[in-house]
mmCIF file of C-alpha atoms in Angstrom:
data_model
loop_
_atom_site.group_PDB
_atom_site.id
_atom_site.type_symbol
_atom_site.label_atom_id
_atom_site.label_comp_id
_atom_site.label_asym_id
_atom_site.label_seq_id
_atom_site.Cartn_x
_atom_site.Cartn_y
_atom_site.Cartn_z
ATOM 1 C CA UNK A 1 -80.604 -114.802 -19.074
ATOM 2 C CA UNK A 2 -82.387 -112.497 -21.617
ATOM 3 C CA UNK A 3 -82.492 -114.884 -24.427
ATOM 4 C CA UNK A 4 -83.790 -111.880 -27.152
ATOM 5 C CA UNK A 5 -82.590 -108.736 -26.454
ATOM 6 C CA UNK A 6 -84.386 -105.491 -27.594
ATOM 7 C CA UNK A 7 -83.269 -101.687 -28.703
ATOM 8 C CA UNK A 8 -83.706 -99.121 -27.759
ATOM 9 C CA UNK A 9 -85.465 -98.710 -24.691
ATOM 10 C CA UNK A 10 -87.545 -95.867 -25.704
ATOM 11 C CA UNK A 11 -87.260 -94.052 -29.239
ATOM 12 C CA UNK A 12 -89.143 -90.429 -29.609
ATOM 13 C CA UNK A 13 -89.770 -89.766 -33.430
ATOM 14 C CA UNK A 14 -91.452 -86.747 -35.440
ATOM 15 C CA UNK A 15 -94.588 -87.387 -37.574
ATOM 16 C CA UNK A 16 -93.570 -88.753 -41.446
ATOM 17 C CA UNK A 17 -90.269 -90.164 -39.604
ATOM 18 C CA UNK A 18 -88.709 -93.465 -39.625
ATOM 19 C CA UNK A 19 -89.083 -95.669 -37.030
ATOM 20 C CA UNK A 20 -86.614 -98.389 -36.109
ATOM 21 C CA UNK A 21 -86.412 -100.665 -32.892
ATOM 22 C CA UNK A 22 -83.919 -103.567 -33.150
ATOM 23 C CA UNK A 23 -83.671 -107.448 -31.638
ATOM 24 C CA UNK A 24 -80.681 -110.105 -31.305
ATOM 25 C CA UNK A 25 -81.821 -113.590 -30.461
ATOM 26 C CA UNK A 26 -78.959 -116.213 -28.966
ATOM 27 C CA UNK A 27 -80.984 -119.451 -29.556
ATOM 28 C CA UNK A 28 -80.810 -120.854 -33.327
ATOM 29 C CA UNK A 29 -83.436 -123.403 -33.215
ATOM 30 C CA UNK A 30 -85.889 -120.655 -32.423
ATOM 31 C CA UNK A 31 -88.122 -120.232 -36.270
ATOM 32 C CA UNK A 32 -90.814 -117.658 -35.615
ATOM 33 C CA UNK A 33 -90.408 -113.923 -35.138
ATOM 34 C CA UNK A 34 -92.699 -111.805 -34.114
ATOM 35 C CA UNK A 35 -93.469 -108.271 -33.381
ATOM 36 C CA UNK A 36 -95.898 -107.033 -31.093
ATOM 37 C CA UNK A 37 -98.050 -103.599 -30.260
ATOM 38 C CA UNK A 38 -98.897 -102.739 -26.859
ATOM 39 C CA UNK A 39 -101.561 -99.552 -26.344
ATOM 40 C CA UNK A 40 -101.834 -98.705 -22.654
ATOM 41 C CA UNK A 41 -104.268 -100.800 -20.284
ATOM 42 C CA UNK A 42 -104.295 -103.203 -23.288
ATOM 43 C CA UNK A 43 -102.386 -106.353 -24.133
ATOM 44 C CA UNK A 44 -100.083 -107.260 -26.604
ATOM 45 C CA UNK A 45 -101.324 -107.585 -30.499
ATOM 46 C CA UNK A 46 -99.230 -109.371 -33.252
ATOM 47 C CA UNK A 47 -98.561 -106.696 -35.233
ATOM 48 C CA UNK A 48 -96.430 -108.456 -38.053
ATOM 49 C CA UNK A 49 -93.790 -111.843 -37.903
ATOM 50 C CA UNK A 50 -91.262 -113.152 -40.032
ATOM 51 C CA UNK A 51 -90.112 -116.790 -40.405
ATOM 52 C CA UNK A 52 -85.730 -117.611 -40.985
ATOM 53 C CA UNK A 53 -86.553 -118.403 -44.964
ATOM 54 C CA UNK A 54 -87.257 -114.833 -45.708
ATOM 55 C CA UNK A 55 -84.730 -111.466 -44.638
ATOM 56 C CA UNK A 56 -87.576 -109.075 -45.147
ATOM 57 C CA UNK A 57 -91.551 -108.923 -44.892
ATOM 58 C CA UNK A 58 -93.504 -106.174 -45.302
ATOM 59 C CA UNK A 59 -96.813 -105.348 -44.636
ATOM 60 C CA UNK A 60 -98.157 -101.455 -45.062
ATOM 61 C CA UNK A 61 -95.821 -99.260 -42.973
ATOM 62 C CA UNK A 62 -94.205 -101.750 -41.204
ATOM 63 C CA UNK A 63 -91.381 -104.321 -42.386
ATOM 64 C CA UNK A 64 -89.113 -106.419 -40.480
ATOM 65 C CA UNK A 65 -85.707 -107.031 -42.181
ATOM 66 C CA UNK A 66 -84.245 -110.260 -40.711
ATOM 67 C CA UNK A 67 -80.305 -111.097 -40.502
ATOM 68 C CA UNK A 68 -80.235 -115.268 -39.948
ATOM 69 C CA UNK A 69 -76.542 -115.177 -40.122
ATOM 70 C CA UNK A 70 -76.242 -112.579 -37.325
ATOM 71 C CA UNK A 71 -78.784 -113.582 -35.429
ATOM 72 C CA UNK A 72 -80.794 -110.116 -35.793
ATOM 73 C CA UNK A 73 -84.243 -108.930 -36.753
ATOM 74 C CA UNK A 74 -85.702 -105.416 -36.903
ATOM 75 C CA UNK A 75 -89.162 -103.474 -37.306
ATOM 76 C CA UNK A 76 -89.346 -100.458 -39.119
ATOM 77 C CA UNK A 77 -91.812 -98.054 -39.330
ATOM 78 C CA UNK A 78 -91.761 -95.920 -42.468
ATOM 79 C CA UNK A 79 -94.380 -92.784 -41.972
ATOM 80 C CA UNK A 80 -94.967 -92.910 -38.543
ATOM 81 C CA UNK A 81 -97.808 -91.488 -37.137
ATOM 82 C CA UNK A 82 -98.945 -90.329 -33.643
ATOM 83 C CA UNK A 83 -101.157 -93.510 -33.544
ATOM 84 C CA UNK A 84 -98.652 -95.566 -33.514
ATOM 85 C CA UNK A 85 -97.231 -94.196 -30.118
ATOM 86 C CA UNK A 86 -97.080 -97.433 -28.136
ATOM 87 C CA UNK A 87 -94.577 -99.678 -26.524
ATOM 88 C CA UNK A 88 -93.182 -102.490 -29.303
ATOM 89 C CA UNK A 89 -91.960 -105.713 -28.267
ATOM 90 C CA UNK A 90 -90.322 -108.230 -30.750
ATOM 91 C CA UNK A 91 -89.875 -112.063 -29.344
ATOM 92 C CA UNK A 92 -88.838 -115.347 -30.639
ATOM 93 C CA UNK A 93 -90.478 -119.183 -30.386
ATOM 94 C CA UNK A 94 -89.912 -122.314 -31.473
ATOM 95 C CA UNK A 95 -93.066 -123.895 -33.634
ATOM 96 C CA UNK A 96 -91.713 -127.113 -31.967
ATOM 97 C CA UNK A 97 -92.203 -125.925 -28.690
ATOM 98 C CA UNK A 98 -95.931 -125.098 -28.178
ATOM 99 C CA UNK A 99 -95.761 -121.983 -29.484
ATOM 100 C CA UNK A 100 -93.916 -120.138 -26.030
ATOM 101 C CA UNK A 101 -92.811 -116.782 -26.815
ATOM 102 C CA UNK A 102 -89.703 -115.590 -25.418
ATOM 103 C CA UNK A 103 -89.664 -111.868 -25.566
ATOM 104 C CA UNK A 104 -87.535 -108.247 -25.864
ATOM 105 C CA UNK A 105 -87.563 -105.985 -22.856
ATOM 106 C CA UNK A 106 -89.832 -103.676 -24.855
ATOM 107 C CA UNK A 107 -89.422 -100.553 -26.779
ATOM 108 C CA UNK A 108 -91.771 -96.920 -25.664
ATOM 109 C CA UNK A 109 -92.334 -95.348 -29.117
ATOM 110 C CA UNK A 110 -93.344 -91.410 -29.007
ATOM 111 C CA UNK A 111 -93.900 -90.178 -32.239
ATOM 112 C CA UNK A 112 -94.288 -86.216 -32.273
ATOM 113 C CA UNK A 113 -97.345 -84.364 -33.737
ATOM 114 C CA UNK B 1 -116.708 -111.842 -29.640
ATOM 115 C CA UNK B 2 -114.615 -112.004 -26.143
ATOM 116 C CA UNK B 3 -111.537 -113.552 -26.661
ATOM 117 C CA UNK B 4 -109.639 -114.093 -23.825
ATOM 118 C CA UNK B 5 -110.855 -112.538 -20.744
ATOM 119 C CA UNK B 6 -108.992 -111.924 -17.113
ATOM 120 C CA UNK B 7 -110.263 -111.572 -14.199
ATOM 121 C CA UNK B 8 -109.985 -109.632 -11.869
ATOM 122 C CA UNK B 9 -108.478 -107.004 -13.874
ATOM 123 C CA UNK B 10 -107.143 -105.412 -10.698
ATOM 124 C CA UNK B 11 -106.412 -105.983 -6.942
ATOM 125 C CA UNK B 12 -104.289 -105.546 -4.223
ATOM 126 C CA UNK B 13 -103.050 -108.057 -1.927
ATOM 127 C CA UNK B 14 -101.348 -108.053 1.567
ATOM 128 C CA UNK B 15 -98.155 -109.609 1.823
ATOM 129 C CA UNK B 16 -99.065 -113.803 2.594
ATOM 130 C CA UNK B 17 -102.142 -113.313 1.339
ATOM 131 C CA UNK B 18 -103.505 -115.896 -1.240
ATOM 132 C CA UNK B 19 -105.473 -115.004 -4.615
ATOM 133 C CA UNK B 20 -106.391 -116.576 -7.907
ATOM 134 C CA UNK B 21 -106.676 -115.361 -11.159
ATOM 135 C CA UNK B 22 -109.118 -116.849 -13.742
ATOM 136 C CA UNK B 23 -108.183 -116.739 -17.162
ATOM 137 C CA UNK B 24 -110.891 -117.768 -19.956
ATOM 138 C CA UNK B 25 -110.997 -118.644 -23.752
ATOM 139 C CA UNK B 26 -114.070 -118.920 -26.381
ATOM 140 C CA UNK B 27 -111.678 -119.679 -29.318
ATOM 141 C CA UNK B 28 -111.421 -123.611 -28.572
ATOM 142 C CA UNK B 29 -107.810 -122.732 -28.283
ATOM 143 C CA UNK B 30 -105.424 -125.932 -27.031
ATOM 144 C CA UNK B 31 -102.858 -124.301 -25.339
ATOM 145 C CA UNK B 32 -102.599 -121.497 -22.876
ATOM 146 C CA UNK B 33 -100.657 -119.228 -21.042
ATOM 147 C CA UNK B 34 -99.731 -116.895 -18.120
ATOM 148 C CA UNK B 35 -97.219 -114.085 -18.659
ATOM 149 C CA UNK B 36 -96.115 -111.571 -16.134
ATOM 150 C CA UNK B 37 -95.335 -108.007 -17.494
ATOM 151 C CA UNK B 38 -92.463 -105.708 -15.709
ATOM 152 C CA UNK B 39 -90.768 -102.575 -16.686
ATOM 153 C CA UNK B 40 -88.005 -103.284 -18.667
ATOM 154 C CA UNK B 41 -88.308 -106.882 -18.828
ATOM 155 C CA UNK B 42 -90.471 -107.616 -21.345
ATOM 156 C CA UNK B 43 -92.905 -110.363 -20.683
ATOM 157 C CA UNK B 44 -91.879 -113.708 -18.917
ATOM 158 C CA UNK B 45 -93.639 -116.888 -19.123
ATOM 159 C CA UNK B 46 -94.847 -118.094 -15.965
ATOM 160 C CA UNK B 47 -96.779 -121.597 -16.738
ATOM 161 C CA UNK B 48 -98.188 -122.753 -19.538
ATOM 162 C CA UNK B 49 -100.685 -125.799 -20.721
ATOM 163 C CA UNK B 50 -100.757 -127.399 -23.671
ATOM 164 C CA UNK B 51 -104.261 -129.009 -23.019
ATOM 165 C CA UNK B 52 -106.876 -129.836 -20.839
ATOM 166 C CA UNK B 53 -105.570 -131.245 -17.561
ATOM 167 C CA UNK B 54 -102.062 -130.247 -18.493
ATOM 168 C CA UNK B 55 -99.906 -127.828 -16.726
ATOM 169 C CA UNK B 56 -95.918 -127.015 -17.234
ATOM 170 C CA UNK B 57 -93.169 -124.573 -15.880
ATOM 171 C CA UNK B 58 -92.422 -121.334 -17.573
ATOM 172 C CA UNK B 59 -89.238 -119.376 -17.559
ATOM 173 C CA UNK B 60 -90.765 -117.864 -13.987
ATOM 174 C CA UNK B 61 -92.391 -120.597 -11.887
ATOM 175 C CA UNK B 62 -91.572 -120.054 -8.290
ATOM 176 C CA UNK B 63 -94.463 -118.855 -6.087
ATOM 177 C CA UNK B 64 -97.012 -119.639 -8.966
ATOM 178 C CA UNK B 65 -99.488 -122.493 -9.382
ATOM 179 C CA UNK B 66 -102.198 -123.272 -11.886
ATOM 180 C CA UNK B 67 -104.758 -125.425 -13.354
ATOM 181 C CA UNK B 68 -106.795 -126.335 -16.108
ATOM 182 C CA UNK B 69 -109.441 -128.450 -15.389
ATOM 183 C CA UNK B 70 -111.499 -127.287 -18.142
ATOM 184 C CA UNK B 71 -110.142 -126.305 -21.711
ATOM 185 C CA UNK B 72 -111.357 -123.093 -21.644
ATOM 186 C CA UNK B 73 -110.150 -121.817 -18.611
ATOM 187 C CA UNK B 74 -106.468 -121.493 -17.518
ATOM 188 C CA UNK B 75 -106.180 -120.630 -13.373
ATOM 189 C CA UNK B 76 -102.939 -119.228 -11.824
ATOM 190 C CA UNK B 77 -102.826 -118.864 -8.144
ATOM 191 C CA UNK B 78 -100.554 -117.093 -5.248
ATOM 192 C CA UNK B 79 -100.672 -119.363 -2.565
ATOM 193 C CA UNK B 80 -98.548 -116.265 -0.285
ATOM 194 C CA UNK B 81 -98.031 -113.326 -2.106
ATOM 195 C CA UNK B 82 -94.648 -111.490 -1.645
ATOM 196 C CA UNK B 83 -94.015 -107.599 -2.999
ATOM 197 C CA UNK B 84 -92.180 -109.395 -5.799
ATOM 198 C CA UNK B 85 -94.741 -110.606 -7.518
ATOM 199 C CA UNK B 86 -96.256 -106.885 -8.053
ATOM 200 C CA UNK B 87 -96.684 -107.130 -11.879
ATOM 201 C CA UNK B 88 -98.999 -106.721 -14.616
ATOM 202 C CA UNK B 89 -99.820 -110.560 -15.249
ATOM 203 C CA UNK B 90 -101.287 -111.296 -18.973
ATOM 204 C CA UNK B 91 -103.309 -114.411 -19.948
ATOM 205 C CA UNK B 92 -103.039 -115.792 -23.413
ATOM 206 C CA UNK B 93 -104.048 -118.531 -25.521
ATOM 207 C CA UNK B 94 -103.224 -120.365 -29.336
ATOM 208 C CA UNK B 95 -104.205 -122.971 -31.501
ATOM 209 C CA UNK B 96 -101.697 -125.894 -32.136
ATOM 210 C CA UNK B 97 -100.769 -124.512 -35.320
ATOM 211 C CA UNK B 98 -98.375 -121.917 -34.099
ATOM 212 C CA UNK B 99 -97.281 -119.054 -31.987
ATOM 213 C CA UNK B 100 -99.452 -116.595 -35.330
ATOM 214 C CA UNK B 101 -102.366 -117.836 -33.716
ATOM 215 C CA UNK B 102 -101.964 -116.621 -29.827
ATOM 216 C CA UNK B 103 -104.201 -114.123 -28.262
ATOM 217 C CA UNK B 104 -103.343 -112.097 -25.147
ATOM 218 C CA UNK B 105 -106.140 -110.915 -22.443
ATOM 219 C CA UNK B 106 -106.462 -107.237 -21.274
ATOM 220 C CA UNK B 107 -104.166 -107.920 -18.223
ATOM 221 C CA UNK B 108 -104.799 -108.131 -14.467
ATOM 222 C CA UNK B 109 -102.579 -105.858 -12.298
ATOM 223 C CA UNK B 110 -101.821 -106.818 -9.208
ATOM 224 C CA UNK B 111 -100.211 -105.151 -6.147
ATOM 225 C CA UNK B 112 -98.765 -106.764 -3.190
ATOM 226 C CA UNK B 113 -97.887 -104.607 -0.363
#
């Protein structure tokens, strides 16, 4: 059972666009949110995480916005750039439990010279 | 500054074959991890340890073993490899404090055929 599910699957976006790549979560005791970057033949980097206290962090081009109620969180990418052609993954943990991640399926971001 | 480093980073197997992959930390990082990355599933925690001489069951356990005999270094082994477990495994470690701390290795891919 996917406990965090992840859309879309793959998002294609033109340079100076918006990108945005959503997550549900099912378990409510998880407290840490994350979003990671994935380049090719590399592994994942944290890229920016929210805790449940806040509904939005932002941090240069990139902001989550974070719906506790309905069990939702989202990354968006204002400005996006070629570089930042990668594939995103958001995931979920509980502090309490040794920090496992549970993660998204994963979301290939193009973005278009 | 390494990180965390896999090895090997790739290799092929033959179906019942037996391998082991050898995952290593200089951060003085407590617990550690093993991750296996397929298309469209995101990653999925295979084992983890929360310290030296400690070793628990991920989400994905079956066919997998591992050890940590030392803190620094995080094993996982295929005692008969089956096509199924064809994936791009990732090592990763964290501090105590929490799930912002956690490093991923480079990834080993491995092919069973």
């Amino acid at each position: 059972q996917q406990q965090v599910k992840q859309s879309p699957q793959s998002l294609i976006v033109q340079k100076g666009g918006i990108s945005i790549i959503n997550c549900a979560y099912e378990n409510t005791a998880f407290d840490y949110f994350p979003w990671y970057q994935q380049f090719p033949g590399k592994g994942p980097a944290l890229l920016i995480a929210i805790r449940p206290d806040v509904s939005e962090k932002k941090e240069g081009r990139f902001t989550i916005s974070f719906n506790k109620s309905a069990k939702q969180f989202s990354l968006h990418i204002m400005d996006s750039q070629p570089g930042d052609s990668a594939t995103y993954f958001c995931a979920a943990s509980k502090e309490t439990s040794g920090s496992r991640l549970t993660f998204g399926e994963g979301t290939q971001l193009t973005v278009n010279p | 500054n390494a990180g965390v480093t896999q090895t090997p980073k790739f290799r092929v197997l033959k179906t019942g074959q037996s391998m082991t992959l050898l995952c290593a930390q200089d951060m003085n990082h407590e617990y550690m991890y093993w991750y296996r990355q397929d298309p469209g599933m995101g990653l999925r925690l295979i084992h983890y340890s929360v310290g030296e001489g400690t070793t628990a069951k991920g989400e994905v356990p079956d066919g997998y073993n591992v050890s940590r005999l030392k803190k620094q270094n995080f094993l996982l082994g295929l005692e008969s490899a089956a096509p199924s477990q064809t994936s791009v495994y990732f090592c990763a470690s964290s501090s105590w404090t929490g799930a912002n701390t956690i490093y991923f290795g480079e990834g080993s891919w491995l092919t069973v055929v």
